Coordinates of C-alpha atoms and ligand atoms in Angstrom, one line a residue:
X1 CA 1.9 17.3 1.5
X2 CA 2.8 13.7 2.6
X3 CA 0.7 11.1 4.1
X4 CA 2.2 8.5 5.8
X5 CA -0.2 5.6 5.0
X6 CA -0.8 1.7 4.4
X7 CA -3.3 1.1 2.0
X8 CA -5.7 -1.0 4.8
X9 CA -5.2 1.2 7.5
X10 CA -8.4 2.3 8.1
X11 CA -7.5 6.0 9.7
X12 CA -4.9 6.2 6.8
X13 CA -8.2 5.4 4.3
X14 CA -10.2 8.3 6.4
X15 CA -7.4 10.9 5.8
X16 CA -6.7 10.0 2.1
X17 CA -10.9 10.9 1.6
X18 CA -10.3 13.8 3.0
X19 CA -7.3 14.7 1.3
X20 CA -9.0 13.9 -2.4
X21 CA -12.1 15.8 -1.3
X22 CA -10.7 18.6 -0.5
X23 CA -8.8 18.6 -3.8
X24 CA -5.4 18.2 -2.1
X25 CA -2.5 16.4 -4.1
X26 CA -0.3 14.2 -1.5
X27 CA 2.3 11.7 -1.9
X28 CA 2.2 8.6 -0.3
X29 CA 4.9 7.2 2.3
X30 CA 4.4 4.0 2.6
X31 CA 4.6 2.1 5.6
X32 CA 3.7 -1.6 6.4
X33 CA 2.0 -2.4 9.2
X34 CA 2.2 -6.3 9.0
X35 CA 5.7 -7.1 7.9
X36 CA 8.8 -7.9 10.5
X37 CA 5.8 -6.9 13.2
X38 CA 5.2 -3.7 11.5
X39 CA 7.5 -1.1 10.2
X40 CA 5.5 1.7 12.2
X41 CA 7.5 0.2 14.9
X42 CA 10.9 1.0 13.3
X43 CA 13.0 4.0 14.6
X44 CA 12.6 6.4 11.2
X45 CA 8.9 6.2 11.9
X46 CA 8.9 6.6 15.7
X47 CA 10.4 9.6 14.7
X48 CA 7.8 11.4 12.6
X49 CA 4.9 9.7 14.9
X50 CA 5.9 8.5 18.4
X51 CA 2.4 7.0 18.9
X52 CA 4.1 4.7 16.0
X53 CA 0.4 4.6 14.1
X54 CA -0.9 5.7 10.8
X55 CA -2.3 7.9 9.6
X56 CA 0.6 10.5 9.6
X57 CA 0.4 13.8 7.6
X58 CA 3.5 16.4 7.0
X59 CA 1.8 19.3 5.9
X60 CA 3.6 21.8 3.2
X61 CA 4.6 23.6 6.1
X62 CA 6.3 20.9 7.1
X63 CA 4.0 20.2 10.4
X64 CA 3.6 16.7 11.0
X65 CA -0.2 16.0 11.8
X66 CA -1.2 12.7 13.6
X67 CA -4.6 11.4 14.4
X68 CA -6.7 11.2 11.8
X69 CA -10.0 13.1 13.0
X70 CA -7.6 15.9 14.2
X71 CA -6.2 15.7 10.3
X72 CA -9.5 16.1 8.8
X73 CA -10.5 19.1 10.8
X74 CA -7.4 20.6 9.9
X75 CA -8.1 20.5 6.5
X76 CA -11.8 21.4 7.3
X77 CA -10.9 24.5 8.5
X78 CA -7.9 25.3 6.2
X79 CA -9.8 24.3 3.1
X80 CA -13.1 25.0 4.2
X81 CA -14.9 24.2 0.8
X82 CA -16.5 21.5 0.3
X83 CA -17.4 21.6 4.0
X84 CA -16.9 18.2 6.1
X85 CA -19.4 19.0 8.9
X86 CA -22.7 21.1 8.6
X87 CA -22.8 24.5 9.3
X88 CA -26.1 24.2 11.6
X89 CA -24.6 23.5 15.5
X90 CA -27.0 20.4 16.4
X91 CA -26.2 19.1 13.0
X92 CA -22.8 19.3 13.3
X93 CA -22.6 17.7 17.0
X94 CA -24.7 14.7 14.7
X95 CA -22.3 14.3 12.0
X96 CA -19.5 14.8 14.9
X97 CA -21.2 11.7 17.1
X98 CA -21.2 9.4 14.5
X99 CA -17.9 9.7 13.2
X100 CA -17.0 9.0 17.1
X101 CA -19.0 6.0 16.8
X102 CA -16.9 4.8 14.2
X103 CA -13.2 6.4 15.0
X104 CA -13.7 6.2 19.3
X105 CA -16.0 3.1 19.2
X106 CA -15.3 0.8 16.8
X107 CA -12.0 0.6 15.9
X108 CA -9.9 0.8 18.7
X109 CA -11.5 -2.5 19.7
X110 CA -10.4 -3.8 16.2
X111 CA -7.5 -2.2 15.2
X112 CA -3.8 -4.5 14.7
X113 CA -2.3 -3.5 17.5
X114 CA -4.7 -4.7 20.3
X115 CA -5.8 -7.7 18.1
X116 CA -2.4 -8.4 18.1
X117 CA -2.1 -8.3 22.0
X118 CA -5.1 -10.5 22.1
X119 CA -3.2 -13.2 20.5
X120 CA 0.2 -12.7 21.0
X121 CA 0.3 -11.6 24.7
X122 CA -3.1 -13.0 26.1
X123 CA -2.7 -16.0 24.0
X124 CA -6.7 -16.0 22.5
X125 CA -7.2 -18.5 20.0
X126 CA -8.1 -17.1 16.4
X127 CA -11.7 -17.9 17.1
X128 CA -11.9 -15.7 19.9
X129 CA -10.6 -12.7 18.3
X130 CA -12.8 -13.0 15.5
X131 CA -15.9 -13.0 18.0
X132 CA -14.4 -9.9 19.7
X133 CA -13.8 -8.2 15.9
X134 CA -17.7 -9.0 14.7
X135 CA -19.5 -8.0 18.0
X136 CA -17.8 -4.7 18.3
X137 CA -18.5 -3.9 14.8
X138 CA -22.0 -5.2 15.3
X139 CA -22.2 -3.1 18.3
X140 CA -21.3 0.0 17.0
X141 CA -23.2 -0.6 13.4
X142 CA -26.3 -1.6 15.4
X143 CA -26.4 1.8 16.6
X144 CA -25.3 3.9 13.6
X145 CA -27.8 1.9 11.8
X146 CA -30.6 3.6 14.2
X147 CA -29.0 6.8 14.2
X148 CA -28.8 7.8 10.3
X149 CA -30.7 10.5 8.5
X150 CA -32.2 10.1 5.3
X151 CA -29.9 9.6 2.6
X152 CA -28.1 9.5 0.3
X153 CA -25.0 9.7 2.9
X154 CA -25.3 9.4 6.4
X155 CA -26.6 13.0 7.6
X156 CA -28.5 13.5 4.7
X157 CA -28.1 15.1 1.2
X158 CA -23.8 16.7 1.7
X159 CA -20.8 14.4 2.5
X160 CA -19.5 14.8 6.2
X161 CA -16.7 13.5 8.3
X162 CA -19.3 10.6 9.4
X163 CA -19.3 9.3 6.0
X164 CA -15.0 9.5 5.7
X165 CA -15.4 7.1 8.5
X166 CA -18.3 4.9 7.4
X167 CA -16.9 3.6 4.5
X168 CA -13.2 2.4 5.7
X169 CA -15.1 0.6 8.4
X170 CA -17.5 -0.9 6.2
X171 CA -14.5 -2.4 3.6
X172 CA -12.5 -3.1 7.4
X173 CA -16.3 -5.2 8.0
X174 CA -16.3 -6.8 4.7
X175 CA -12.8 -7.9 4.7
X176 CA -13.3 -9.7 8.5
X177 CA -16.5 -11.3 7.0
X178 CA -18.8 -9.1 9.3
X179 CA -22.5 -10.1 7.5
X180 CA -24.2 -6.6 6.8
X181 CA -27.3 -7.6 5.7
X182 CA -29.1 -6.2 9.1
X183 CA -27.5 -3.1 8.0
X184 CA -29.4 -1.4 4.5
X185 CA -29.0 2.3 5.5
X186 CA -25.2 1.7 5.9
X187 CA -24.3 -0.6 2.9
X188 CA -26.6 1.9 1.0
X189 CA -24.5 4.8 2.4
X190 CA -21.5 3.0 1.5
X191 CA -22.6 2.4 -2.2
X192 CA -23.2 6.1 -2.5
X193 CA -20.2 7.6 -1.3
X194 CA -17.9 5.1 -3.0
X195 CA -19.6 6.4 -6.7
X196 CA -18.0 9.2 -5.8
X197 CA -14.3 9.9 -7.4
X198 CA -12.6 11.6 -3.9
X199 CA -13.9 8.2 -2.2
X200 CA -13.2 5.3 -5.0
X201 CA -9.2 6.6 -5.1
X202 CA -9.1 6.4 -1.4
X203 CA -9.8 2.7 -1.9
X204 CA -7.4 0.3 -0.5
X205 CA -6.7 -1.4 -3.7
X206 CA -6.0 2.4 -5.5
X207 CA -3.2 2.6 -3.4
X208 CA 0.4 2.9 -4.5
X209 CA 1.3 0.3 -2.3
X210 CA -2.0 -2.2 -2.7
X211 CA -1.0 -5.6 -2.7
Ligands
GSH1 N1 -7.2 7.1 16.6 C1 -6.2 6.9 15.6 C2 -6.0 5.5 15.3 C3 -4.7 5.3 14.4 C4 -4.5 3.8 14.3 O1 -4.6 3.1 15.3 N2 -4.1 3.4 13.1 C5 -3.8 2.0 12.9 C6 -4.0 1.6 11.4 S1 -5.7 1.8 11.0 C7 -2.3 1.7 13.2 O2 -1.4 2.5 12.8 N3 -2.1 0.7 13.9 C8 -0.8 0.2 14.3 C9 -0.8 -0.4 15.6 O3 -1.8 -0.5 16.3 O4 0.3 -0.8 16.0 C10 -6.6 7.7 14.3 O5 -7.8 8.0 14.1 O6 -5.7 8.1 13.6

């Protein structure tokens, strides 16, 4: 399989956990989403993804996948073991909500593209879009926060597809200088799923293409 990433994309960083606990091997295409304005706006890449944003995935069928919570349940059910959502139907609609918190919540508020609007079209100063940034993360951590199980991860004792999108958004959080410290459940959550190999070679910096 392929996985068209960028080592701080934080959907990319959702699908390569996924990928590493399922015990997938993938290579990595490369594509930078900062310089000239992004190469995910070139032509080669409009091609594979015409939504021109990562995370891509070319299957060994030679399907390309885009989106990365459709990408994880696609492995979820094609790889079913270790399961990424519990089996139990409330429990699963949990696990399910959070990740949305994350993946529909969070980070299309904060994600290049419309930051990039902010500035470059609407002409916000940098101040401004840092404000946005932390109170949309804020927002959305405020409530995950509430909303956790008892550890070690975020529904409890097994891994789910909450978790895959916890921790991207929590080194997004750190990198923008979001202070976590009203947040222990989800820096402890964090702690405990990057100890874990499939999650620490997902990393940003563990990437081919790390800078
Ligand atoms: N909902 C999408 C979001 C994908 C997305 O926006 N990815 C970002 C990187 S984290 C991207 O490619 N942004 C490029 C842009 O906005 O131009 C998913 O979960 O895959």
């Amino acid at each position: 399989m392929k996985l068209y990433s960028y080592y701080r994309s934080s959907a990319a960083y959702r699908a390569r956990i996924a990928l590493n606990l399922k015990g997938l091997a993938y290579e990595t295409a490369p594509v930078h989403l900062v310089k000239d304005g992004g190469h995910n706006r070139r032509p080669e890449f409009r091609a594979v993804n015409p939504q021109m944003r990562l995370p891509a995935l070319v299957t060994s069928g030679g399907d390309v996948l885009i989106q990365s919570l459709a990408i994880i349940e696609y492995l979820d059910e094609t790889q079913p073991t270790p399961p990424l959502l519990p089996k139990e139907p409330i429990a699963r609609a949990h696990a399910r909500a959070l990740a949305d918190i994350i993946a529909c919540d969070i980070h299309p508020m904060n994600n290049i593209g419309p930051l990039r609007y902010l500035k470059n079209e609407l002409h916000q100063e940098q101040s401004a879009i840092d404000a946005w940034y932390h109170h949309w993360v804020i927002a959305g951590f405020e409530a995950y926060e509430a909303l956790v199980r008892p550890g070690p991860y975020s529904c409890g004792s097994d891994v789910t597809m909450a978790d895959i999108c916890l921790v991207p958004q929590v080194y997004n959080a750190r990198r923008l200088k979001v202070p976590l410290d009203k947040f222990p459940k989800i820096v402890g959550i964090d702690a405990a799923c990057l100890k874990l190999s499939a999650f620490d070679r997902a990393r940003p910096e563990n990437q081919p293409d790390a800078e």
